[in-house]
PDB file of C-alpha atoms in Angstrom:
ATOM      1  CA  MET Z  15       1.646 109.882  -9.149  1.00  0.00           C
ATOM      2  CA  ALA Z  16       3.625 113.151  -9.131  1.00  0.00           C
ATOM      3  CA  PRO Z  17       1.502 116.317  -8.611  1.00  0.00           C
ATOM      4  CA  THR Z  18       1.109 118.625 -11.575  1.00  0.00           C
ATOM      5  CA  THR Z  19       2.278 122.217 -11.615  1.00  0.00           C
ATOM      6  CA  TYR Z  20      -1.359 123.291 -11.338  1.00  0.00           C
ATOM      7  CA  GLU Z  21      -1.906 121.171  -8.177  1.00  0.00           C
ATOM      8  CA  ILE Z  22       1.205 122.664  -6.559  1.00  0.00           C
ATOM      9  CA  TYR Z  23      -0.051 126.151  -7.362  1.00  0.00           C
ATOM     10  CA  LYS Z  24      -3.475 125.403  -5.793  1.00  0.00           C
ATOM     11  CA  GLU Z  25      -1.729 124.113  -2.665  1.00  0.00           C
ATOM     12  CA  LEU Z  26       0.177 127.384  -2.401  1.00  0.00           C
ATOM     13  CA  GLU Z  27      -3.048 129.332  -2.807  1.00  0.00           C
ATOM     14  CA  ARG Z  28      -4.709 127.320  -0.001  1.00  0.00           C
ATOM     15  CA  GLU Z  29      -1.757 127.760   2.396  1.00  0.00           C
ATOM     16  CA  GLU Z  30      -1.708 131.507   1.799  1.00  0.00           C
ATOM     17  CA  ARG Z  31      -5.160 131.810   3.473  1.00  0.00           C
ATOM     18  CA  PHE Z  32      -3.739 130.973   6.912  1.00  0.00           C
ATOM     19  CA  ALA Z  33      -3.482 133.816   9.404  1.00  0.00           C
ATOM     20  CA  PRO Z  34      -0.140 135.557  10.016  1.00  0.00           C
ATOM     21  CA  GLN Z  35       1.957 134.546  13.002  1.00  0.00           C
ATOM     22  CA  ALA Z  36       1.234 136.246  16.352  1.00  0.00           C
ATOM     23  CA  GLY Z  37       3.468 139.152  17.375  1.00  0.00           C
ATOM     24  CA  ALA Z  38       4.197 140.219  13.788  1.00  0.00           C
ATOM     25  CA  THR Z  39       2.627 142.919  11.693  1.00  0.00           C
ATOM     26  CA  GLN Z  40       0.023 141.868   9.170  1.00  0.00           C
ATOM     27  CA  GLU Z  41       2.105 142.772   6.104  1.00  0.00           C
ATOM     28  CA  SER Z  42       5.533 141.475   7.208  1.00  0.00           C
ATOM     29  CA  SER Z  43       4.232 138.206   8.658  1.00  0.00           C
ATOM     30  CA  TYR Z  44       2.201 137.477   5.592  1.00  0.00           C
ATOM     31  CA  THR Z  45       5.113 138.130   3.253  1.00  0.00           C
ATOM     32  CA  THR Z  46       7.566 135.996   5.269  1.00  0.00           C
ATOM     33  CA  TRP Z  47       5.176 133.082   5.582  1.00  0.00           C
ATOM     34  CA  ARG Z  48       4.287 133.244   1.909  1.00  0.00           C
ATOM     35  CA  GLU Z  49       7.969 133.062   0.897  1.00  0.00           C
ATOM     36  CA  ARG Z  50       8.514 130.041   3.126  1.00  0.00           C
ATOM     37  CA  ALA Z  51       5.487 128.304   1.644  1.00  0.00           C
ATOM     38  CA  ILE Z  52       6.607 129.002  -1.909  1.00  0.00           C
ATOM     39  CA  GLY Z  53      10.166 127.783  -1.169  1.00  0.00           C
ATOM     40  CA  ARG Z  54       8.920 124.617   0.527  1.00  0.00           C
ATOM     41  CA  ASN Z  55       6.595 123.655  -2.290  1.00  0.00           C
ATOM     42  CA  LEU Z  56       9.121 124.529  -4.972  1.00  0.00           C
ATOM     43  CA  ARG Z  57      11.714 122.325  -3.276  1.00  0.00           C
ATOM     44  CA  ARG Z  58       9.155 119.518  -3.086  1.00  0.00           C
ATOM     45  CA  GLY Z  59       8.317 119.891  -6.784  1.00  0.00           C
ATOM     46  CA  ILE Z  60      11.970 120.009  -7.831  1.00  0.00           C
ATOM     47  CA  ALA Z  61      12.752 116.909  -5.718  1.00  0.00           C
ATOM     48  CA  ILE Z  62       9.889 115.021  -7.350  1.00  0.00           C
ATOM     49  CA  ILE Z  63      11.018 116.028 -10.846  1.00  0.00           C
ATOM     50  CA  ILE Z  64      14.636 115.043 -10.115  1.00  0.00           C
ATOM     51  CA  GLY Z  65      13.485 111.682  -8.723  1.00  0.00           C
ATOM     52  CA  CYS Z  66      11.470 110.996 -11.860  1.00  0.00           C
ATOM     53  CA  TRP Z  67      14.421 111.863 -14.109  1.00  0.00           C
ATOM     54  CA  LEU Z  68      16.756 109.713 -12.040  1.00  0.00           C
ATOM     55  CA  ALA Z  69      14.435 106.708 -12.290  1.00  0.00           C
ATOM     56  CA  TYR Z  70      14.114 107.254 -16.045  1.00  0.00           C
ATOM     57  CA  PHE Z  71      17.878 107.566 -16.450  1.00  0.00           C
ATOM     58  CA  LEU Z  72      18.519 104.338 -14.529  1.00  0.00           C
ATOM     59  CA  TYR Z  73      15.959 102.574 -16.689  1.00  0.00           C
ATOM     60  CA  LEU Z  74      17.608 103.792 -19.887  1.00  0.00           C
ATOM     61  CA  ASN Z  75      21.012 102.842 -18.524  1.00  0.00           C
ATOM     62  CA  ARG Z  76      19.879  99.267 -17.938  1.00  0.00           C
ATOM     63  CA  LEU Z  77      18.511  99.054 -21.474  1.00  0.00           C
ATOM     64  CA  TYR Z  78      21.771 100.480 -22.873  1.00  0.00           C
ATOM     65  CA  ALA Z  79      23.933  98.069 -20.860  1.00  0.00           C
ATOM     66  CA  ALA Z  80      21.874  95.133 -22.079  1.00  0.00           C
ATOM     67  CA  SER Z  81      22.182  96.231 -25.701  1.00  0.00           C
ATOM     68  CA  ILE Z  82      25.950  96.748 -25.346  1.00  0.00           C
ATOM     69  CA  ALA Z  83      26.380  93.272 -23.855  1.00  0.00           C
ATOM     70  CA  GLN Z  84      24.419  91.696 -26.696  1.00  0.00           C
ATOM     71  CA  GLY Z  85      26.310  93.701 -29.296  1.00  0.00           C
ATOM     72  CA  PHE Z  86      29.657  92.730 -27.749  1.00  0.00           C
ATOM     73  CA  LYS Z  87      28.673  89.053 -27.884  1.00  0.00           C
ATOM     74  CA  ASN Z  88      27.667  89.370 -31.524  1.00  0.00           C
ATOM     75  CA  ASN Z  89      30.891  91.183 -32.346  1.00  0.00           C
ATOM     76  CA  MET Z  90      32.997  88.543 -30.642  1.00  0.00           C
ATOM     77  CA  ASP Z  91      31.197  85.837 -32.615  1.00  0.00           C
ATOM     78  CA  GLY Z  92      31.953  87.773 -35.786  1.00  0.00           C
ATOM     79  CA  VAL Z  93      35.587  88.262 -34.811  1.00  0.00           C
ATOM     80  CA  SER Z  94      35.991  84.564 -34.135  1.00  0.00           C
ATOM     81  CA  LEU Z  95      34.603  83.672 -37.539  1.00  0.00           C
ATOM     82  CA  ASP Z  96      36.622  86.375 -39.293  1.00  0.00           C
ATOM     83  CA  HIS Z  97      39.785  85.305 -37.436  1.00  0.00           C
ATOM     84  CA  ASP Z  98      39.337  81.697 -38.530  1.00  0.00           C
ATOM     85  CA  ALA Z  99      38.623  82.789 -42.083  1.00  0.00           C
ATOM     86  CA  THR Z 100      41.742  84.984 -42.092  1.00  0.00           C
ATOM     87  CA  ALA Z 101      43.881  82.121 -40.773  1.00  0.00           C
ATOM     88  CA  ASN Z 102      42.563  79.740 -43.410  1.00  0.00           C
ATOM     89  CA  ALA Z 103      43.148  82.319 -46.129  1.00  0.00           C
ATOM     90  CA  ALA Z 104      46.695  82.860 -44.845  1.00  0.00           C
ATOM     91  CA  VAL Z 105      47.417  79.115 -45.019  1.00  0.00           C
ATOM     92  CA  SER Z 106      46.060  78.946 -48.550  1.00  0.00           C
ATOM     93  CA  GLU Z 107      47.937  82.054 -49.639  1.00  0.00           C
ATOM     94  CA  GLN Z 108      51.159  80.818 -48.065  1.00  0.00           C
ATOM     95  CA  THR Z 109      51.115  77.565 -50.046  1.00  0.00           C
ATOM     96  CA  ASN Z 110      50.343  79.331 -53.349  1.00  0.00           C
ATOM     97  CA  ARG Z 111      52.968  82.046 -53.186  1.00  0.00           C
ATOM     98  CA  VAL Z 112      55.766  82.372 -55.724  1.00  0.00           C
ATOM     99  CA  ALA Z 113      59.242  81.375 -54.536  1.00  0.00           C
ATOM    100  CA  LEU Z 114      61.660  84.322 -54.728  1.00  0.00           C
ATOM    101  CA  GLU Z 115      65.211  83.980 -53.439  1.00  0.00           C
ATOM    102  CA  ALA Z 116      68.330  86.147 -53.404  1.00  0.00           C
ATOM    103  CA  HIS Z 117      71.749  84.562 -52.735  1.00  0.00           C
ATOM    104  CA  ILE Z 118      74.237  87.125 -51.418  1.00  0.00           C
ATOM    105  CA  MET Z 119      77.306  87.890 -49.302  1.00  0.00           C
ATOM    106  CA  SER Z 120      76.752  90.602 -46.708  1.00  0.00           C
ATOM    107  CA  LYS Z 121      79.954  92.571 -47.534  1.00  0.00           C
ATOM    108  CA  CYS Z 122      79.661  92.328 -51.311  1.00  0.00           C
ATOM    109  CA  PRO Z 123      79.049  95.514 -53.348  1.00  0.00           C
ATOM    110  CA  ASP Z 124      77.167  93.504 -55.973  1.00  0.00           C
ATOM    111  CA  ALA Z 125      74.804  92.291 -53.267  1.00  0.00           C
ATOM    112  CA  GLN Z 126      74.212  95.902 -52.246  1.00  0.00           C
ATOM    113  CA  ASP Z 127      73.298  96.850 -55.808  1.00  0.00           C
ATOM    114  CA  CYS Z 128      71.156  93.751 -56.201  1.00  0.00           C
ATOM    115  CA  LEU Z 129      69.060  94.431 -53.114  1.00  0.00           C
ATOM    116  CA  GLN Z 130      68.703  98.177 -53.632  1.00  0.00           C
ATOM    117  CA  LYS Z 131      68.141  98.209 -57.391  1.00  0.00           C
ATOM    118  CA  LEU Z 132      66.057  95.077 -57.873  1.00  0.00           C
ATOM    119  CA  VAL Z 133      64.968  93.034 -54.866  1.00  0.00           C
ATOM    120  CA  VAL Z 134      63.742  95.706 -52.457  1.00  0.00           C
ATOM    121  CA  PRO Z 135      61.897  97.814 -55.086  1.00  0.00           C
ATOM    122  CA  ALA Z 136      60.222  94.664 -56.414  1.00  0.00           C
ATOM    123  CA  MET Z 137      59.279  93.442 -52.948  1.00  0.00           C
ATOM    124  CA  GLU Z 138      57.539  96.749 -52.278  1.00  0.00           C
ATOM    125  CA  GLN Z 139      55.029  95.690 -54.951  1.00  0.00           C
ATOM    126  CA  ILE Z 140      54.840  91.900 -54.654  1.00  0.00           C
ATOM    127  CA  SER Z 141      55.614  91.051 -51.026  1.00  0.00           C
ATOM    128  CA  ASP Z 142      52.127  89.587 -50.544  1.00  0.00           C
ATOM    129  CA  LYS Z 143      52.570  87.243 -53.516  1.00  0.00           C
ATOM    130  CA  VAL Z 144      56.013  85.756 -52.825  1.00  0.00           C
ATOM    131  CA  ASP Z 145      57.686  83.436 -50.362  1.00  0.00           C
ATOM    132  CA  PHE Z 146      60.954  85.341 -50.050  1.00  0.00           C
ATOM    133  CA  GLU Z 147      64.233  83.909 -48.784  1.00  0.00           C
ATOM    134  CA  LEU Z 148      67.610  85.551 -48.326  1.00  0.00           C
ATOM    135  CA  SER Z 149      70.367  82.918 -48.654  1.00  0.00           C
ATOM    136  CA  PHE Z 150      74.131  83.182 -48.305  1.00  0.00           C
ATOM    137  CA  ILE Z 151      77.210  82.061 -50.176  1.00  0.00           C
ATOM    138  CA  GLY Z 152      80.347  80.703 -48.510  1.00  0.00           C
ATOM    139  CA  SER Z 153      82.028  77.392 -47.819  1.00  0.00           C
ATOM    140  CA  VAL Z 154      81.745  74.703 -45.167  1.00  0.00           C
ATOM    141  CA  SER Z 155      84.684  72.454 -44.316  1.00  0.00           C
ATOM    142  CA  GLN Z 156      83.896  68.790 -44.902  1.00  0.00           C
ATOM    143  CA  LYS Z 157      86.172  67.734 -42.046  1.00  0.00           C
ATOM    144  CA  THR Z 158      85.435  70.267 -39.320  1.00  0.00           C
ATOM    145  CA  SER Z 159      82.154  71.844 -40.518  1.00  0.00           C
ATOM    146  CA  ASP Z 160      83.793  75.231 -40.000  1.00  0.00           C
ATOM    147  CA  VAL Z 161      82.273  78.052 -42.038  1.00  0.00           C
ATOM    148  CA  GLU Z 162      84.358  80.386 -44.197  1.00  0.00           C
ATOM    149  CA  CYS Z 163      83.256  83.577 -45.937  1.00  0.00           C
ATOM    150  CA  LYS Z 164      84.909  85.244 -48.949  1.00  0.00           C
ATOM    151  CA  HIS Z 165      85.354  88.626 -47.275  1.00  0.00           C
ATOM    152  CA  GLY Z 166      86.526  87.253 -43.944  1.00  0.00           C
ATOM    153  CA  PRO Z 167      85.044  86.556 -40.500  1.00  0.00           C
ATOM    154  CA  THR Z 168      83.253  89.927 -40.330  1.00  0.00           C
ATOM    155  CA  GLU Z 169      81.226  88.941 -43.377  1.00  0.00           C
ATOM    156  CA  CYS Z 170      80.243  85.699 -41.654  1.00  0.00           C
ATOM    157  CA  ILE Z 171      78.998  87.790 -38.722  1.00  0.00           C
ATOM    158  CA  GLY Z 172      77.039  90.021 -41.100  1.00  0.00           C
ATOM    159  CA  ASN Z 173      75.506  86.958 -42.741  1.00  0.00           C
ATOM    160  CA  MET Z 174      74.510  85.557 -39.356  1.00  0.00           C
ATOM    161  CA  LEU Z 175      72.980  88.849 -38.248  1.00  0.00           C
ATOM    162  CA  MET Z 176      70.776  88.938 -41.349  1.00  0.00           C
ATOM    163  CA  LEU Z 177      69.753  85.304 -40.912  1.00  0.00           C
ATOM    164  CA  CYS Z 178      69.041  85.796 -37.235  1.00  0.00           C
ATOM    165  CA  ALA Z 179      66.896  88.843 -37.976  1.00  0.00           C
ATOM    166  CA  ALA Z 180      64.818  86.752 -40.384  1.00  0.00           C
ATOM    167  CA  ASN Z 181      64.462  83.823 -38.000  1.00  0.00           C
ATOM    168  CA  LEU Z 182      63.845  85.396 -34.605  1.00  0.00           C
ATOM    169  CA  PRO Z 183      60.514  84.399 -33.025  1.00  0.00           C
ATOM    170  CA  PHE Z 184      57.874  87.022 -33.687  1.00  0.00           C
ATOM    171  CA  HIS Z 185      54.560  87.124 -31.866  1.00  0.00           C
ATOM    172  CA  SER Z 186      51.723  89.470 -32.791  1.00  0.00           C
ATOM    173  CA  ASP Z 187      48.101  89.293 -31.643  1.00  0.00           C
ATOM    174  CA  ASN Z 188      47.021  91.015 -34.831  1.00  0.00           C
ATOM    175  CA  SER Z 189      48.805  88.655 -37.163  1.00  0.00           C
ATOM    176  CA  ALA Z 190      47.004  85.706 -38.703  1.00  0.00           C
ATOM    177  CA  SER Z 191      50.391  83.967 -39.032  1.00  0.00           C
ATOM    178  CA  SER Z 192      50.365  83.448 -35.250  1.00  0.00           C
ATOM    179  CA  LEU Z 193      47.558  80.949 -35.825  1.00  0.00           C
ATOM    180  CA  VAL Z 194      49.320  79.212 -38.663  1.00  0.00           C
ATOM    181  CA  SER Z 195      52.683  78.591 -37.000  1.00  0.00           C
ATOM    182  CA  PRO Z 196      53.387  78.074 -33.293  1.00  0.00           C
ATOM    183  CA  VAL Z 197      56.619  80.075 -33.590  1.00  0.00           C
ATOM    184  CA  PRO Z 198      56.273  82.554 -36.495  1.00  0.00           C
ATOM    185  CA  ARG Z 199      59.363  84.264 -37.844  1.00  0.00           C
ATOM    186  CA  THR Z 200      60.045  87.966 -38.213  1.00  0.00           C
ATOM    187  CA  PRO Z 201      57.919  89.490 -41.003  1.00  0.00           C
ATOM    188  CA  VAL Z 202      59.891  89.767 -44.239  1.00  0.00           C
ATOM    189  CA  ILE Z 203      59.272  93.500 -44.441  1.00  0.00           C
ATOM    190  CA  ARG Z 204      61.289  93.891 -41.218  1.00  0.00           C
ATOM    191  CA  SER Z 205      64.069  91.368 -41.841  1.00  0.00           C
ATOM    192  CA  LEU Z 206      64.672  92.469 -45.443  1.00  0.00           C
ATOM    193  CA  GLY Z 207      64.636  96.098 -44.356  1.00  0.00           C
ATOM    194  CA  PHE Z 208      67.213  95.284 -41.684  1.00  0.00           C
ATOM    195  CA  ALA Z 209      69.430  93.434 -44.187  1.00  0.00           C
ATOM    196  CA  ASN Z 210      69.192  96.307 -46.653  1.00  0.00           C
ATOM    197  CA  CYS Z 211      70.069  98.761 -43.884  1.00  0.00           C
ATOM    198  CA  LEU Z 212      73.224  96.813 -42.985  1.00  0.00           C
ATOM    199  CA  ILE Z 213      74.314  96.296 -46.564  1.00  0.00           C
ATOM    200  CA  SER Z 214      73.871  99.989 -47.334  1.00  0.00           C
ATOM    201  CA  ASP Z 215      76.968 100.515 -45.180  1.00  0.00           C
ATOM    202  CA  TYR Z 216      78.523  97.083 -45.641  1.00  0.00           C
ATOM    203  CA  GLU Z 217      82.078  98.306 -44.996  1.00  0.00           C
ATOM    204  CA  GLN Z 218      81.069  98.935 -41.361  1.00  0.00           C
ATOM    205  CA  ILE Z 219      79.613  95.455 -40.739  1.00  0.00           C
ATOM    206  CA  PRO Z 220      79.511  94.316 -37.915  1.00  0.00           C
ATOM    207  CA  SER Z 221      79.886  97.680 -36.157  1.00  0.00           C
ATOM    208  CA  ARG Z 222      77.714  97.723 -33.026  1.00  0.00           C
ATOM    209  CA  SER Z 223      76.430 101.220 -33.750  1.00  0.00           C
ATOM    210  CA  LEU Z 224      75.351 100.169 -37.272  1.00  0.00           C
ATOM    211  CA  VAL Z 225      73.623  97.004 -36.053  1.00  0.00           C
ATOM    212  CA  GLU Z 226      71.848  98.809 -33.224  1.00  0.00           C
ATOM    213  CA  SER Z 227      70.720 101.594 -35.540  1.00  0.00           C
ATOM    214  CA  CYS Z 228      69.332  99.178 -38.146  1.00  0.00           C
ATOM    215  CA  SER Z 229      67.684  97.065 -35.427  1.00  0.00           C
ATOM    216  CA  LEU Z 230      65.930 100.089 -33.990  1.00  0.00           C
ATOM    217  CA  GLU Z 231      64.870 101.342 -37.403  1.00  0.00           C
ATOM    218  CA  HIS Z 232      63.203  98.055 -38.365  1.00  0.00           C
ATOM    219  CA  GLY Z 233      61.833  96.852 -35.053  1.00  0.00           C
ATOM    220  CA  ILE Z 234      64.325  94.037 -34.417  1.00  0.00           C
ATOM    221  CA  ASP Z 235      65.212  93.324 -30.784  1.00  0.00           C
ATOM    222  CA  PHE Z 236      68.953  93.924 -30.542  1.00  0.00           C
ATOM    223  CA  GLU Z 237      69.533  91.691 -27.506  1.00  0.00           C
ATOM    224  CA  SER Z 238      67.773  88.741 -29.157  1.00  0.00           C
ATOM    225  CA  LEU Z 239      69.698  89.404 -32.355  1.00  0.00           C
ATOM    226  CA  ASN Z 240      73.026  89.515 -30.517  1.00  0.00           C
ATOM    227  CA  ARG Z 241      72.209  86.343 -28.567  1.00  0.00           C
ATOM    228  CA  CYS Z 242      71.389  84.487 -31.794  1.00  0.00           C
ATOM    229  CA  ALA Z 243      74.522  85.658 -33.621  1.00  0.00           C
ATOM    230  CA  SER Z 244      76.707  84.812 -30.580  1.00  0.00           C
ATOM    231  CA  HIS Z 245      75.256  81.316 -30.158  1.00  0.00           C
ATOM    232  CA  GLU Z 246      78.284  78.977 -29.941  1.00  0.00           C
ATOM    233  CA  ASP Z 247      76.620  75.613 -29.352  1.00  0.00           C
ATOM    234  CA  ASP Z 248      74.903  74.725 -32.617  1.00  0.00           C
ATOM    235  CA  ASN Z 249      74.379  70.997 -31.879  1.00  0.00           C
ATOM    236  CA  LEU Z 250      75.794  69.611 -35.094  1.00  0.00           C
ATOM    237  CA  ASP Z 251      74.346  66.164 -34.371  1.00  0.00           C
ATOM    238  CA  ASP Z 252      70.811  67.474 -33.843  1.00  0.00           C
ATOM    239  CA  PRO Z 253      68.811  67.494 -37.114  1.00  0.00           C
ATOM    240  CA  GLN Z 254      66.280  69.862 -35.515  1.00  0.00           C
ATOM    241  CA  ASP Z 255      68.880  72.562 -34.910  1.00  0.00           C
ATOM    242  CA  PRO Z 256      68.464  75.492 -35.119  1.00  0.00           C
ATOM    243  CA  THR Z 257      65.232  75.425 -33.160  1.00  0.00           C
ATOM    244  CA  PRO Z 258      62.590  78.005 -34.120  1.00  0.00           C
ATOM    245  CA  ASP Z 259      62.324  79.402 -30.595  1.00  0.00           C
ATOM    246  CA  ASP Z 260      66.085  79.616 -29.970  1.00  0.00           C
ATOM    247  CA  PRO Z 261      67.873  80.158 -33.309  1.00  0.00           C
ATOM    248  CA  SER Z 262      71.622  79.796 -33.646  1.00  0.00           C
ATOM    249  CA  GLY Z 263      73.364  82.133 -36.062  1.00  0.00           C
ATOM    250  CA  ILE Z 264      76.179  79.718 -36.936  1.00  0.00           C
ATOM    251  CA  ALA Z 265      73.743  76.853 -37.518  1.00  0.00           C
ATOM    252  CA  LEU Z 266      71.532  79.055 -39.681  1.00  0.00           C
ATOM    253  CA  LEU Z 267      74.560  80.186 -41.716  1.00  0.00           C
ATOM    254  CA  ARG Z 268      75.865  76.648 -42.201  1.00  0.00           C
ATOM    255  CA  LYS Z 269      72.433  75.507 -43.340  1.00  0.00           C
ATOM    256  CA  SER Z 270      72.069  78.481 -45.704  1.00  0.00           C
ATOM    257  CA  ILE Z 271      75.502  77.993 -47.303  1.00  0.00           C
ATOM    258  CA  LYS Z 272      74.812  74.296 -47.872  1.00  0.00           C
ATOM    259  CA  HIS Z 273      71.512  75.209 -49.495  1.00  0.00           C
ATOM    260  CA  SER Z 274      73.248  77.607 -51.922  1.00  0.00           C
ATOM    261  CA  GLU Z 275      75.766  74.878 -52.735  1.00  0.00           C
ATOM    262  CA  ASP Z 276      73.007  72.325 -53.290  1.00  0.00           C
ATOM    263  CA  VAL Z 277      71.220  74.531 -55.841  1.00  0.00           C
ATOM    264  CA  GLY Z 278      74.508  75.359 -57.574  1.00  0.00           C
ATOM    265  CA  VAL Z 279      74.677  79.078 -56.773  1.00  0.00           C
ATOM    266  CA  LYS Z 280      78.189  80.495 -56.384  1.00  0.00           C
ATOM    267  CA  THR Z 281      77.856  84.153 -57.363  1.00  0.00           C
ATOM    268  CA  SER Z 282      76.713  87.033 -55.202  1.00  0.00           C
ATOM    269  CA  CYS Z 283      74.145  88.237 -56.062  1.00  0.00           C
ATOM    270  CA  THR Z 284      71.985  85.606 -57.764  1.00  0.00           C
ATOM    271  CA  VAL Z 285      68.201  86.080 -57.884  1.00  0.00           C
ATOM    272  CA  ARG Z 286      66.039  83.013 -58.450  1.00  0.00           C
ATOM    273  CA  VAL Z 287      62.327  82.733 -59.178  1.00  0.00           C
ATOM    274  CA  GLU Z 288      60.592  79.389 -58.642  1.00  0.00           C
ATOM    275  CA  GLY Z 289      63.968  77.664 -58.420  1.00  0.00           C
ATOM    276  CA  LYS Z 290      65.311  79.119 -61.691  1.00  0.00           C
ATOM    277  CA  VAL Z 291      67.964  81.809 -62.068  1.00  0.00           C
ATOM    278  CA  TRP Z 292      66.284  85.085 -62.950  1.00  0.00           C
ATOM    279  CA  CYS Z 293      69.252  87.449 -62.925  1.00  0.00           C
ATOM    280  CA  VAL Z 294      72.834  87.726 -61.646  1.00  0.00           C
ATOM    281  CA  ARG Z 295      74.652  90.844 -60.461  1.00  0.00           C
ATOM    282  CA  ASP Z 296      78.408  90.313 -60.808  1.00  0.00           C
ATOM    283  CA  GLY Z 297      81.308  92.752 -61.174  1.00  0.00           C
ATOM    284  CA  GLY Z 298      78.956  95.717 -61.215  1.00  0.00           C
ATOM    285  CA  GLU Z 299      76.964  94.316 -64.153  1.00  0.00           C
ATOM    286  CA  TRP Z 300      73.734  92.367 -64.673  1.00  0.00           C
ATOM    287  CA  LYS Z 301      74.347  88.988 -66.281  1.00  0.00           C
ATOM    288  CA  ASP Z 302      72.375  85.916 -67.336  1.00  0.00           C
ATOM    289  CA  CYS Z 303      69.081  87.732 -66.851  1.00  0.00           C
ATOM    290  CA  TYR Z 304      66.077  85.719 -68.025  1.00  0.00           C
ATOM    291  CA  ASN Z 305      64.086  88.677 -69.319  1.00  0.00           C
ATOM    292  CA  GLY Z 306      66.018  91.785 -68.320  1.00  0.00           C
ATOM    293  CA  SER Z 307      67.051  93.243 -64.984  1.00  0.00           C
ATOM    294  CA  GLY Z 308      64.234  95.749 -64.623  1.00  0.00           C
ATOM    295  CA  VAL Z 309      62.059  95.858 -61.512  1.00  0.00           C
ATOM    296  CA  SER Z 310      58.858  95.972 -63.570  1.00  0.00           C
ATOM    297  CA  THR Z 311      59.870  92.845 -65.474  1.00  0.00           C
ATOM    298  CA  LEU Z 312      60.408  90.883 -62.272  1.00  0.00           C
ATOM    299  CA  VAL Z 313      57.135  92.159 -60.844  1.00  0.00           C
ATOM    300  CA  GLU Z 314      55.230  91.152 -63.996  1.00  0.00           C
ATOM    301  CA  GLU Z 315      56.742  87.658 -63.944  1.00  0.00           C
ATOM    302  CA  VAL Z 316      55.864  87.108 -60.285  1.00  0.00           C
ATOM    303  CA  GLU Z 317      52.313  88.331 -60.845  1.00  0.00           C
ATOM    304  CA  ARG Z 318      51.953  86.034 -63.869  1.00  0.00           C
ATOM    305  CA  LEU Z 319      53.160  83.011 -61.893  1.00  0.00           C
ATOM    306  CA  TRP Z 320      50.937  83.961 -58.957  1.00  0.00           C
ATOM    307  CA  GLN Z 321      47.904  84.094 -61.233  1.00  0.00           C
ATOM    308  CA  GLN Z 322      48.756  80.610 -62.503  1.00  0.00           C
ATOM    309  CA  LYS Z 323      48.999  79.268 -58.964  1.00  0.00           C
ATOM    310  CA  ASN Z 324      45.792  80.892 -57.772  1.00  0.00           C
TER     311      ASN Z 324
END
């Protein structure tokens, strides 16, 4: 047991009774010896106190480490459960979303107006409630399967760049979609932003500086985008082409054009909701709109359909 301050003081008092050292005067010898005794006992007391505090600190540290380990285990259990719940919710939400689709040509002024005045503003409010798709209009030769675009080959390149941006593999540890699909696609907020960026300056498509700038702005890897758009071998005989992990721009464009043909869409830009034409932008005017061309009207309709589905 550590000595108390009182016991240390009594020890000093006892040691002070010893005679002074030989050869020294009474006063000087007594003073020097007394200082040494005080210093020695003070050092001993301080060492004992420090030792006690050190032992106490180590004890507390062990208790803290044990509590942290237990808390970490509990947190990981909670994260696992929450992660599974989030994944399941994402699957459910994905199947109950409202289908929203815009059919465009990348170098069409009507498509620019359509995206900037209707689609993008609406998506800012309903992106979590829709399954959005950007499709393209063109023609595919029945004999050679060659693709043609109304505004020439540069428009075909622009179309492919937008499709590639939407279909590049995207991996994120924080995204629940990574649990739902083995090869998730680029989030719509990025791919639509990239498409809108390109079409804002559609006369310059496919200028490298424009594509690089839009890629950087919206977090799209330019090299992957360029590789996809430059893909020459699209394996026409392979029904699985384009593959999710190695998309081909020409295959994606051919598939998208055929889809627009199959649903009977020929005008850029045509917006469809749940498979039905909602509104058409043609010749600088809104036409055949189901209930007006306003953003709020489209948002209200999507929210109404979403409520029905959920």
